[in-house]
Short mmCIF file of C-alpha atoms in Angstrom, two decimals:
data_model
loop_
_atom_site.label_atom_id
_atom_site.label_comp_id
_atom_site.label_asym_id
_atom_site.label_seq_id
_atom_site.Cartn_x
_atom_site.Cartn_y
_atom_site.Cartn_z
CA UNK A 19 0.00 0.00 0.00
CA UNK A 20 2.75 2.40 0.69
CA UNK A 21 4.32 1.93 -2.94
CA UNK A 22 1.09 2.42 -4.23
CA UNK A 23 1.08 5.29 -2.62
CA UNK A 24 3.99 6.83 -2.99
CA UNK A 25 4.31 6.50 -6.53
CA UNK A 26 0.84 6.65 -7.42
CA UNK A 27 0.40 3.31 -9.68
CA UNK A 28 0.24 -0.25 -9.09
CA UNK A 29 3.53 -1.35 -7.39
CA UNK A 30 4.11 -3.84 -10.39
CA UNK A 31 4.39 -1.31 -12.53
CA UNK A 32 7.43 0.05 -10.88
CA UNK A 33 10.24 -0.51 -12.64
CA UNK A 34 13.07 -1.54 -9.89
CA UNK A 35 15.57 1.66 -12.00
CA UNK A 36 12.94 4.15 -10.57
CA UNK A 37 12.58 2.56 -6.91
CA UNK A 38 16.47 3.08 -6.92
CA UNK A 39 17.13 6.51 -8.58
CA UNK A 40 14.03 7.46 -5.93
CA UNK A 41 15.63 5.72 -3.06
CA UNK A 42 19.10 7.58 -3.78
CA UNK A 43 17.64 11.00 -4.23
CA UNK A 44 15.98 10.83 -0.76
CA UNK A 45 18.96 9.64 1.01
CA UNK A 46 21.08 11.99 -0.79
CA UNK A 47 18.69 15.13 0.02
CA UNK A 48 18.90 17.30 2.88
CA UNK A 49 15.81 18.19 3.27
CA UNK A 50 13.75 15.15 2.36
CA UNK A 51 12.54 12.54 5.19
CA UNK A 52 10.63 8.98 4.34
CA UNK A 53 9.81 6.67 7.21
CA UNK A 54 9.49 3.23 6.62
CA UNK A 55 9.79 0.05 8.34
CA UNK A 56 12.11 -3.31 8.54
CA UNK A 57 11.27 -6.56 10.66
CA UNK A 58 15.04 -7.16 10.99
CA UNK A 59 16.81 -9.96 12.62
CA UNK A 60 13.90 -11.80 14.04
CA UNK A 61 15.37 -14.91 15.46
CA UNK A 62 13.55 -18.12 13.60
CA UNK A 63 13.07 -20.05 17.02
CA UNK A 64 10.89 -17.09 18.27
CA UNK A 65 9.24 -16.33 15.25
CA UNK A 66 9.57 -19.27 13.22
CA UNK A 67 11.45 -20.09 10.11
CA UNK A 68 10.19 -19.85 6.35
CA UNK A 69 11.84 -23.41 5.58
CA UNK A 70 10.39 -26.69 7.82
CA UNK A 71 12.36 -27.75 10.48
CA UNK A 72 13.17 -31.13 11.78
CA UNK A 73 11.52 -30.14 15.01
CA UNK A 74 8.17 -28.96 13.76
CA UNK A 75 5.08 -31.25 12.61
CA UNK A 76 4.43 -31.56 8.84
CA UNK A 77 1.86 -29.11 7.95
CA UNK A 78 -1.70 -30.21 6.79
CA UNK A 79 -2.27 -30.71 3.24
CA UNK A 80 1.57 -30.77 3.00
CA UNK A 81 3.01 -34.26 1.63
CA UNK A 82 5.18 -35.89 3.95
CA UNK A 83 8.07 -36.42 1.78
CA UNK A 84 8.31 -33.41 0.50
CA UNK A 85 8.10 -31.79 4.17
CA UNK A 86 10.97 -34.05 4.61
CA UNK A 87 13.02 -33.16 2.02
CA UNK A 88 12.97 -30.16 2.36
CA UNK A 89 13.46 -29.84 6.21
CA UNK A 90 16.81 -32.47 5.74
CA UNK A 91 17.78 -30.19 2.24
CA UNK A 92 21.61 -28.90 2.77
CA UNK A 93 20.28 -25.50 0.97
CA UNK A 94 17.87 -25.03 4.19
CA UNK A 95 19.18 -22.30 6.08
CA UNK A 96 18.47 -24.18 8.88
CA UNK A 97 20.90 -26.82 8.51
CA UNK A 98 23.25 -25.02 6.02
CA UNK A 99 25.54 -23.44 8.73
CA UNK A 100 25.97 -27.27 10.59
CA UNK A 101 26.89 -29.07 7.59
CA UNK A 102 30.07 -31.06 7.84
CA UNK A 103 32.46 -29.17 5.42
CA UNK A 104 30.80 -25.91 7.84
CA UNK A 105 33.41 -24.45 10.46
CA UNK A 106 30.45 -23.18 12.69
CA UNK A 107 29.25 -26.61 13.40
CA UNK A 108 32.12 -27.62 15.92
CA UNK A 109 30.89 -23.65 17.95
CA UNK A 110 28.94 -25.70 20.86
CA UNK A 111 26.78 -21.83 21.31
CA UNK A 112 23.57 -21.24 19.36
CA UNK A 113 24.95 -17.95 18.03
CA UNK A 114 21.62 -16.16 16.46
CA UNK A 115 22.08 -14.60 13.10
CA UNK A 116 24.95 -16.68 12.52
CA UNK A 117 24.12 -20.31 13.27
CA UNK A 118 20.46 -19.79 13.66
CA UNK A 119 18.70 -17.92 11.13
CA UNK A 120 17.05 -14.35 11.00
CA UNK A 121 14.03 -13.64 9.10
CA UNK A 122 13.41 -10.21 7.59
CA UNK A 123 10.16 -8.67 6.63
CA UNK A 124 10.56 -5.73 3.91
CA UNK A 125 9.04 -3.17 2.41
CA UNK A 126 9.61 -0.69 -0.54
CA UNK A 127 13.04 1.20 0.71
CA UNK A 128 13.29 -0.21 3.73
CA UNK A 129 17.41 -0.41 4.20
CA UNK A 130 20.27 -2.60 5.23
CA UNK A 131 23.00 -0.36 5.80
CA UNK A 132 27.12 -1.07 4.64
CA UNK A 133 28.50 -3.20 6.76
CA UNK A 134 30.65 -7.25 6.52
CA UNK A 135 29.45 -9.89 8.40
CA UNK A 136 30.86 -11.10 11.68
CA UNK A 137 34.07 -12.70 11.67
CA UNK A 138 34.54 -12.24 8.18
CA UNK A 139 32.68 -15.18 7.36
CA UNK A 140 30.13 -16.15 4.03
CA UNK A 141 26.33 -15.01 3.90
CA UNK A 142 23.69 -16.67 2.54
CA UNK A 143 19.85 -14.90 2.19
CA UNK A 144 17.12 -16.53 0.44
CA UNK A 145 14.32 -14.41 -0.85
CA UNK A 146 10.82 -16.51 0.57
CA UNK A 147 8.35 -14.35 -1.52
CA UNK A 148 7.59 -10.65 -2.50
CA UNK A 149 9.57 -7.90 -4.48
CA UNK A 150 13.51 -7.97 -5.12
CA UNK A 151 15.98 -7.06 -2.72
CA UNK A 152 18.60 -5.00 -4.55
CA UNK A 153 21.94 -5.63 -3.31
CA UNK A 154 25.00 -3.54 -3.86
CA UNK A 155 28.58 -5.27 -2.73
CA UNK A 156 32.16 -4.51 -2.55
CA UNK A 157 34.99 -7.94 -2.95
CA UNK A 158 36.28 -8.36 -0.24
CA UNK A 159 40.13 -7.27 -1.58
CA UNK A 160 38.75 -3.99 -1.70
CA UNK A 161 37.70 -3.53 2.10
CA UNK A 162 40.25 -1.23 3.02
CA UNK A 163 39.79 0.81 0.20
CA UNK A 164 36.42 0.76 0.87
CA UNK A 165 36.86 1.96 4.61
CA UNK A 166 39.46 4.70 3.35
CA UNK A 167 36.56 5.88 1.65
CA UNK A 168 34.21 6.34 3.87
CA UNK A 169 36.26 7.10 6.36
CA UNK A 170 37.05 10.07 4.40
CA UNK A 171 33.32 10.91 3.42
CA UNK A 172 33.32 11.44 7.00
CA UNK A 173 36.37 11.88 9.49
CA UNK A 174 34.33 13.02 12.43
CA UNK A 175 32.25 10.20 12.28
CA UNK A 176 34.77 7.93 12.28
CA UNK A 177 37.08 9.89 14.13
CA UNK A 178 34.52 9.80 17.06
CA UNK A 179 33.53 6.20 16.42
CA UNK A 180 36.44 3.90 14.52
CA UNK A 181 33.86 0.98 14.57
CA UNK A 182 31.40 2.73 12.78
CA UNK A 183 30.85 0.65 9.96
CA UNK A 184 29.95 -2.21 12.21
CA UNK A 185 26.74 -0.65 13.83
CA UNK A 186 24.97 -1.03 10.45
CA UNK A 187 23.81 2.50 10.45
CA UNK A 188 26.07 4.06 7.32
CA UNK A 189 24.61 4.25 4.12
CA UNK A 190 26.67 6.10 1.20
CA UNK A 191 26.16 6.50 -2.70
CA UNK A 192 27.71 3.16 -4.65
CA UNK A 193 28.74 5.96 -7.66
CA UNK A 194 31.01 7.61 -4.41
CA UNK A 195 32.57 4.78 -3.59
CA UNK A 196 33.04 3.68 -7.17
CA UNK A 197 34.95 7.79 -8.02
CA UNK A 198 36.88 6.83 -5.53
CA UNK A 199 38.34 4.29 -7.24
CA UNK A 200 36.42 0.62 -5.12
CA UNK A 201 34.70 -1.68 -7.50
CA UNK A 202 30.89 -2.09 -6.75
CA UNK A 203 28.49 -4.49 -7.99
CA UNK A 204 24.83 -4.92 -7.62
CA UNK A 205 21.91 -7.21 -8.46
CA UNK A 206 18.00 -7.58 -7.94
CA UNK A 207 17.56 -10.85 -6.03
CA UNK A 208 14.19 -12.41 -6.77
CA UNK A 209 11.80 -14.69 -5.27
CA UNK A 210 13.34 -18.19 -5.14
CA UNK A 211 17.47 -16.72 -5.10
CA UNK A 212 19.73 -17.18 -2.90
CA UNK A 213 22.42 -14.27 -2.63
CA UNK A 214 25.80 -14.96 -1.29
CA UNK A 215 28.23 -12.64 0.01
CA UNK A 216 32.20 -13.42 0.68
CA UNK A 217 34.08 -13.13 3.28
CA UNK A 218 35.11 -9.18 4.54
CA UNK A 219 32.72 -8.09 1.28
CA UNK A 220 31.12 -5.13 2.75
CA UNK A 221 27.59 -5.01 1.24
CA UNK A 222 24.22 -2.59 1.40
CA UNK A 223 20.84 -2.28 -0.36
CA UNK A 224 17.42 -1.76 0.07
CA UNK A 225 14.04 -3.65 -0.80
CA UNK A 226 12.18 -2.28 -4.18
CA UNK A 227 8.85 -3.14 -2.35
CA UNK A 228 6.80 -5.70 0.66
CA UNK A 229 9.17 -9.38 0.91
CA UNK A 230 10.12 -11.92 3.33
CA UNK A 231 13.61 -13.03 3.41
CA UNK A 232 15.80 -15.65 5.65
CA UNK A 233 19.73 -15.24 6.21
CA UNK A 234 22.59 -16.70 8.03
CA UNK A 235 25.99 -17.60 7.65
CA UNK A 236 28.76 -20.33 6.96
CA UNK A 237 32.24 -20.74 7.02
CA UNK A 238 34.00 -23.44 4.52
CA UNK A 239 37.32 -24.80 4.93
CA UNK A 240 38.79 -22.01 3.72
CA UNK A 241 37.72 -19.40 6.31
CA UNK A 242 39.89 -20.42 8.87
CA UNK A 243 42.78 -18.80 7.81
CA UNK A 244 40.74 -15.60 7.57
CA UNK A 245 38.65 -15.99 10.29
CA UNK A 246 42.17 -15.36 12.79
CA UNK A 247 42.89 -12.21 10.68
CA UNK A 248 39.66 -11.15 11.66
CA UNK A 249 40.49 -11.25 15.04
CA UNK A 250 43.69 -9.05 14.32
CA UNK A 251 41.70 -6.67 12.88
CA UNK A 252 38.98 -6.68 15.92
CA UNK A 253 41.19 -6.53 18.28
CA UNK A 254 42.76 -3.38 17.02
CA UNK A 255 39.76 -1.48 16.85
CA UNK A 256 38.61 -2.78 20.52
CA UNK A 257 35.26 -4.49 19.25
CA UNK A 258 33.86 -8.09 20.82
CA UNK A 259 34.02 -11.28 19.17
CA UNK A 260 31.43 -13.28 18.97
CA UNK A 261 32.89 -16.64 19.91
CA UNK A 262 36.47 -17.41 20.42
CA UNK A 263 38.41 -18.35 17.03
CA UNK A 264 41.32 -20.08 19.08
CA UNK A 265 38.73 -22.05 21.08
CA UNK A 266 36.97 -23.09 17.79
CA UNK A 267 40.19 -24.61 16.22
CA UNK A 268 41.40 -26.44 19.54
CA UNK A 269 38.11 -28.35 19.41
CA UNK A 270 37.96 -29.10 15.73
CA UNK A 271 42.00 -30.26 16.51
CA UNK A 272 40.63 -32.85 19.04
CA UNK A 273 38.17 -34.39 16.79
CA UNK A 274 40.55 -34.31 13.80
CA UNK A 275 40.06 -37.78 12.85
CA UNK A 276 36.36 -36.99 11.81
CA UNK A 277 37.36 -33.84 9.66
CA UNK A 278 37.40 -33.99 5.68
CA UNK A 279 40.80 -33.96 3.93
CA UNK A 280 40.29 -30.82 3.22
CA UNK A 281 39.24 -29.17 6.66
CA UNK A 282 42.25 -30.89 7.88
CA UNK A 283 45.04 -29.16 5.62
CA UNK A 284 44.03 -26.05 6.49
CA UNK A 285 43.30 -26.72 10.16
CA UNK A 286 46.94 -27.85 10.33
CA UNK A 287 48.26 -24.36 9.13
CA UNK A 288 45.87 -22.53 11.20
CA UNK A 289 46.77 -24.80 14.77
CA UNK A 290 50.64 -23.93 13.24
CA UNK A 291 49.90 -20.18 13.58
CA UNK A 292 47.95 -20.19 16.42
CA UNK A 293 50.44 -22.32 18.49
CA UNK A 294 53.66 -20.18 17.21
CA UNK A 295 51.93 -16.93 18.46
CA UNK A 296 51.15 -18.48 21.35
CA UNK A 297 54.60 -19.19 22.09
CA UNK A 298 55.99 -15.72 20.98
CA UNK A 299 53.47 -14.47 23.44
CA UNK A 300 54.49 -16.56 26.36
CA UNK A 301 58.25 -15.74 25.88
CA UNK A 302 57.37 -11.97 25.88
CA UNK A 303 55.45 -12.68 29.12
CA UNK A 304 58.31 -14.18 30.74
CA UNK A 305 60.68 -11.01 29.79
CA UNK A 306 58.37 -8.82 30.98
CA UNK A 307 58.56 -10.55 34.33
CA UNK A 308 55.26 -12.47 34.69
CA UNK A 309 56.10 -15.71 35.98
CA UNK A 310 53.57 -16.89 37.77
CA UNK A 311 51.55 -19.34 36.33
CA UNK A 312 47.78 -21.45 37.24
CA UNK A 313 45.62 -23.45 34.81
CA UNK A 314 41.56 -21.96 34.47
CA UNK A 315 39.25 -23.72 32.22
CA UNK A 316 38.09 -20.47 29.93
CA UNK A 317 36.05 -22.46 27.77
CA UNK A 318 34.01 -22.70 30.98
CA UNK A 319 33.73 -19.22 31.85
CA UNK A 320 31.27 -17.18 29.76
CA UNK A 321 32.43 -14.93 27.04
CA UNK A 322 31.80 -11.32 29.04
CA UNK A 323 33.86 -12.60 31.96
CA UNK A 324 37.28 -13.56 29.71
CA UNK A 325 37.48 -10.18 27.87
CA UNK A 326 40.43 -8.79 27.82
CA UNK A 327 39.79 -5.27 29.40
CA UNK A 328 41.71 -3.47 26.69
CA UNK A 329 40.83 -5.21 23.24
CA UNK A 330 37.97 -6.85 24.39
CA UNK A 331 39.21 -10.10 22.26
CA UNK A 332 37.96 -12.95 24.23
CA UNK A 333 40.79 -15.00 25.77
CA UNK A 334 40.92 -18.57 25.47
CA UNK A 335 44.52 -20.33 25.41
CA UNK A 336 45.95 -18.11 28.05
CA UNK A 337 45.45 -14.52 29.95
CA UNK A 338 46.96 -11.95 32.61
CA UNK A 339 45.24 -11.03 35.78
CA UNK A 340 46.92 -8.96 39.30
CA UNK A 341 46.13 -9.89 42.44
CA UNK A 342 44.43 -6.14 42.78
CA UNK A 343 41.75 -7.08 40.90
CA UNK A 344 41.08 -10.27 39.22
CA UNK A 345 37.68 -9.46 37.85
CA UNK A 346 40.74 -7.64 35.09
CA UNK A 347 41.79 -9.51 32.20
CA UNK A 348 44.05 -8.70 29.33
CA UNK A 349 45.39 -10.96 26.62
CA UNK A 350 49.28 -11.11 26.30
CA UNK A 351 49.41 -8.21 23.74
CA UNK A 352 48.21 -5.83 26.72
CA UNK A 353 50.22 -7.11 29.56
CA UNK A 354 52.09 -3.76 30.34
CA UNK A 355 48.18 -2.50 30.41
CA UNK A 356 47.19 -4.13 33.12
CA UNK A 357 47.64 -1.95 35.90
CA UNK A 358 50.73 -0.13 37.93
CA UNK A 359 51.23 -3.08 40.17
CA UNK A 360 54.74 -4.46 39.39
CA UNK A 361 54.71 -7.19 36.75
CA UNK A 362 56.26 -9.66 39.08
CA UNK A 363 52.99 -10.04 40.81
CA UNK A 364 51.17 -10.54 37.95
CA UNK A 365 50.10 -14.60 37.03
CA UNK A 366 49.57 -15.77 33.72
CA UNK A 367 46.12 -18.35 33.64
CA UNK A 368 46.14 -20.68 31.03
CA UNK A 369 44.00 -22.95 29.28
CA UNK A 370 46.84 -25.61 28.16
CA UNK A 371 50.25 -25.73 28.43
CA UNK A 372 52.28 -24.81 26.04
CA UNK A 373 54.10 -28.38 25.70
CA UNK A 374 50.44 -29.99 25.21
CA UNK A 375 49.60 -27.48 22.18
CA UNK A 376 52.63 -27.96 20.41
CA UNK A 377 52.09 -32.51 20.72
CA UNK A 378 48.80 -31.62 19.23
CA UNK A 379 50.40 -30.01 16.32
CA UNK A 380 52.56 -32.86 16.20
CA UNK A 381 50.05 -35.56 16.32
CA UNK A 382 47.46 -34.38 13.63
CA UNK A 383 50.44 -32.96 11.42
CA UNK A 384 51.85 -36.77 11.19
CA UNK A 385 47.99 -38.10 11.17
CA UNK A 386 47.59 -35.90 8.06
CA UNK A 387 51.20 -36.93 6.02
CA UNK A 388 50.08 -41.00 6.67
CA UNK A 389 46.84 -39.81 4.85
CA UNK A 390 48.47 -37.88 2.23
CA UNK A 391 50.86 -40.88 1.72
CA UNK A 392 47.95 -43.65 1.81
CA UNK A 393 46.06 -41.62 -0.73
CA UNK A 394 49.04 -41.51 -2.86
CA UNK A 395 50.15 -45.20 -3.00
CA UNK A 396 46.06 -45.78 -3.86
CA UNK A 397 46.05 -43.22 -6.93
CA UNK A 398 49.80 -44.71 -8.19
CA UNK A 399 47.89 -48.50 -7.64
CA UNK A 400 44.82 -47.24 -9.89
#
């Protein structure tokens, strides 16, 4: 009704070229306010999910096996993020939005503002019904172009809040970014498509009219590796994780024997990282005098009480408290952070010892040459 409205015709005789130039003039002028509403993020569990789910009775005059199908289908968004090449299957937390789905109910220029998704991971949305979504998106080799950019549409902004782009409120012109020399791209997802967005590809767009749409994300094999510069990159502008990456890679390193080739390779160069970091770390720690030492079981704790108090990454292999206060945390990048106590009273708590992370490596490193040498003695015998 409020595309009717608005444009004074029947909504299907919009073209989606004149719902965007209209969109883009409004945003772009001063004096010009529309209101509209979004039904964003509205966790599936609560409000239910547009594809069946194993939990939930087949619906009348719905046949069986087709219910069935449907609610085991890999392309559900349900089970999508749990699949067995997915990372986020081995997280233990029902993270909504990520692991869970969100539904979103649209309407003619109702917004999603620029912004990647958490932890750099993939995005999947699948349109249920209704008008297109148009969809603007930037690769993801171009994100720090892309946050020059906008960062320079805007210093104060930015200036006054450096993780501005992640409170999904920033909306700016794709011909803007694109003069200053970022690629961007954009389609008109329809009923029945999926859209799929990469990992650190900052994307925005609005819907041309009323729609119902389902998202959530994934994370291959190959997101490992960029899931931990994620963290870097977090931790240097002081925003929260959402689960622990090192956490996520000691458990899928425990289990390795049930991974796919594939999942293993790159776990192995991940666990390589992580553990060499981790020793760096805990030879700084030493020079800087902390040698006190006591094992806590962090993956026990929840995430808000194993922040550190300066990044706010949340700490998993090891940490630094003082005996003034050991509500205070800080990873072993902030240790002269702390506090003014003298380092020598500080102790270091630690998930696992360092000896015990490095035989892991060992272990699943030689697990994974004996299958790369069994698979090549089978391909030289066929």
């Amino acid at each position: 009704e409020f595309k009717r409205n608005y444009f004074n015709t029947d909504p299907d005789q919009v073209e989606h070229s004149a719902v965007e130039q209209e969109f883009w003039r409004v945003v772009s002028s001063i004096d010009e306010a529309v209101t509209v509403e979004y039904g964003a993020d509205l966790h599936v569990i609560e409000h239910g999910s547009g594809f069946p789910r194993h939990n939930q009775p087949c619906v009348s005059g719905v046949d069986p096996k087709k219910f069935d199908k449907y609610a085991n289908s890999p392309w559900n968004l349900n089970n999508l993020p749990v699949l067995d090449d997915s990372v986020l299957r081995h997280i233990s937390a029902d993270i909504s939005g990520m692991k869970i789905p969100w539904m979103y109910a649209g309407m003619c220029f109702a917004t999603f503002c620029w912004h990647n998704e958490d932890h750099w991971s993939y995005s999947i949305n699948y349109l249920h019904l209704g008008e297109a979504k148009t969809w603007y998106g930037v690769p993801g080799s171009y994100a720090e172009q892309f946050e020059a950019a906008m960062q320079k549409a805007a210093p104060e902004l930015f200036e006054s809040q450096p993780d501005l782009l992640h409170q999904l409120v920033t909306i700016m012109n794709p011909n803007d970014i694109m003069a200053a020399g970022v690629p961007v791209y954009r389609t008109d997802q329809k009923r029945g498509e999926f859209v799929i967005t990469f990992p650190r590809a900052y994307h925005a767009g609005f819907n041309q009219g009323f729609n119902f749409a389902e998202a959530c994300n994934f994370a291959p094999a190959d997101w490992l590796v960029i899931g931990r510069e994620c963290i870097s990159h977090y931790s240097q502008l002081g925003r929260t994780c959402v689960f622990s990456h090192d956490e996520l890679v000691c458990k899928m390193a425990i289990i390795f024997d049930t991974l796919e080739r594939d999942m293993g390779l790159v776990l192995v160069k991940d666990l390589s990282l992580m553990v060499e970091a981790e020793r760096l770390r805990r030879t700084r720690a030493l020079k800087l005098g902390v040698g006190n030492a006591v094992h806590v079981d962090f993956e026990k704790l929840p995430d808000d009480e194993r922040q550190c108090c300066v990044c706010n990454t949340t700490v998993f292999l090891s940490a630094v408290a003082c005996p003034c206060d050991y509500t205070r945390l800080v990873c072993l990048d902030h240790i002269t952070r702390l506090c003014s106590c003298d380092s020598s009273n500080y102790v270091m708590k630690y998930q696992l010892k360092l000896d015990i992370l490095q035989n892991l490596l060992v272990v699943i490193s030689s697990k994974l040459c004996g299958f790369g040498s069994w698979t090549t003695r089978v391909e030289e015998a066929l």
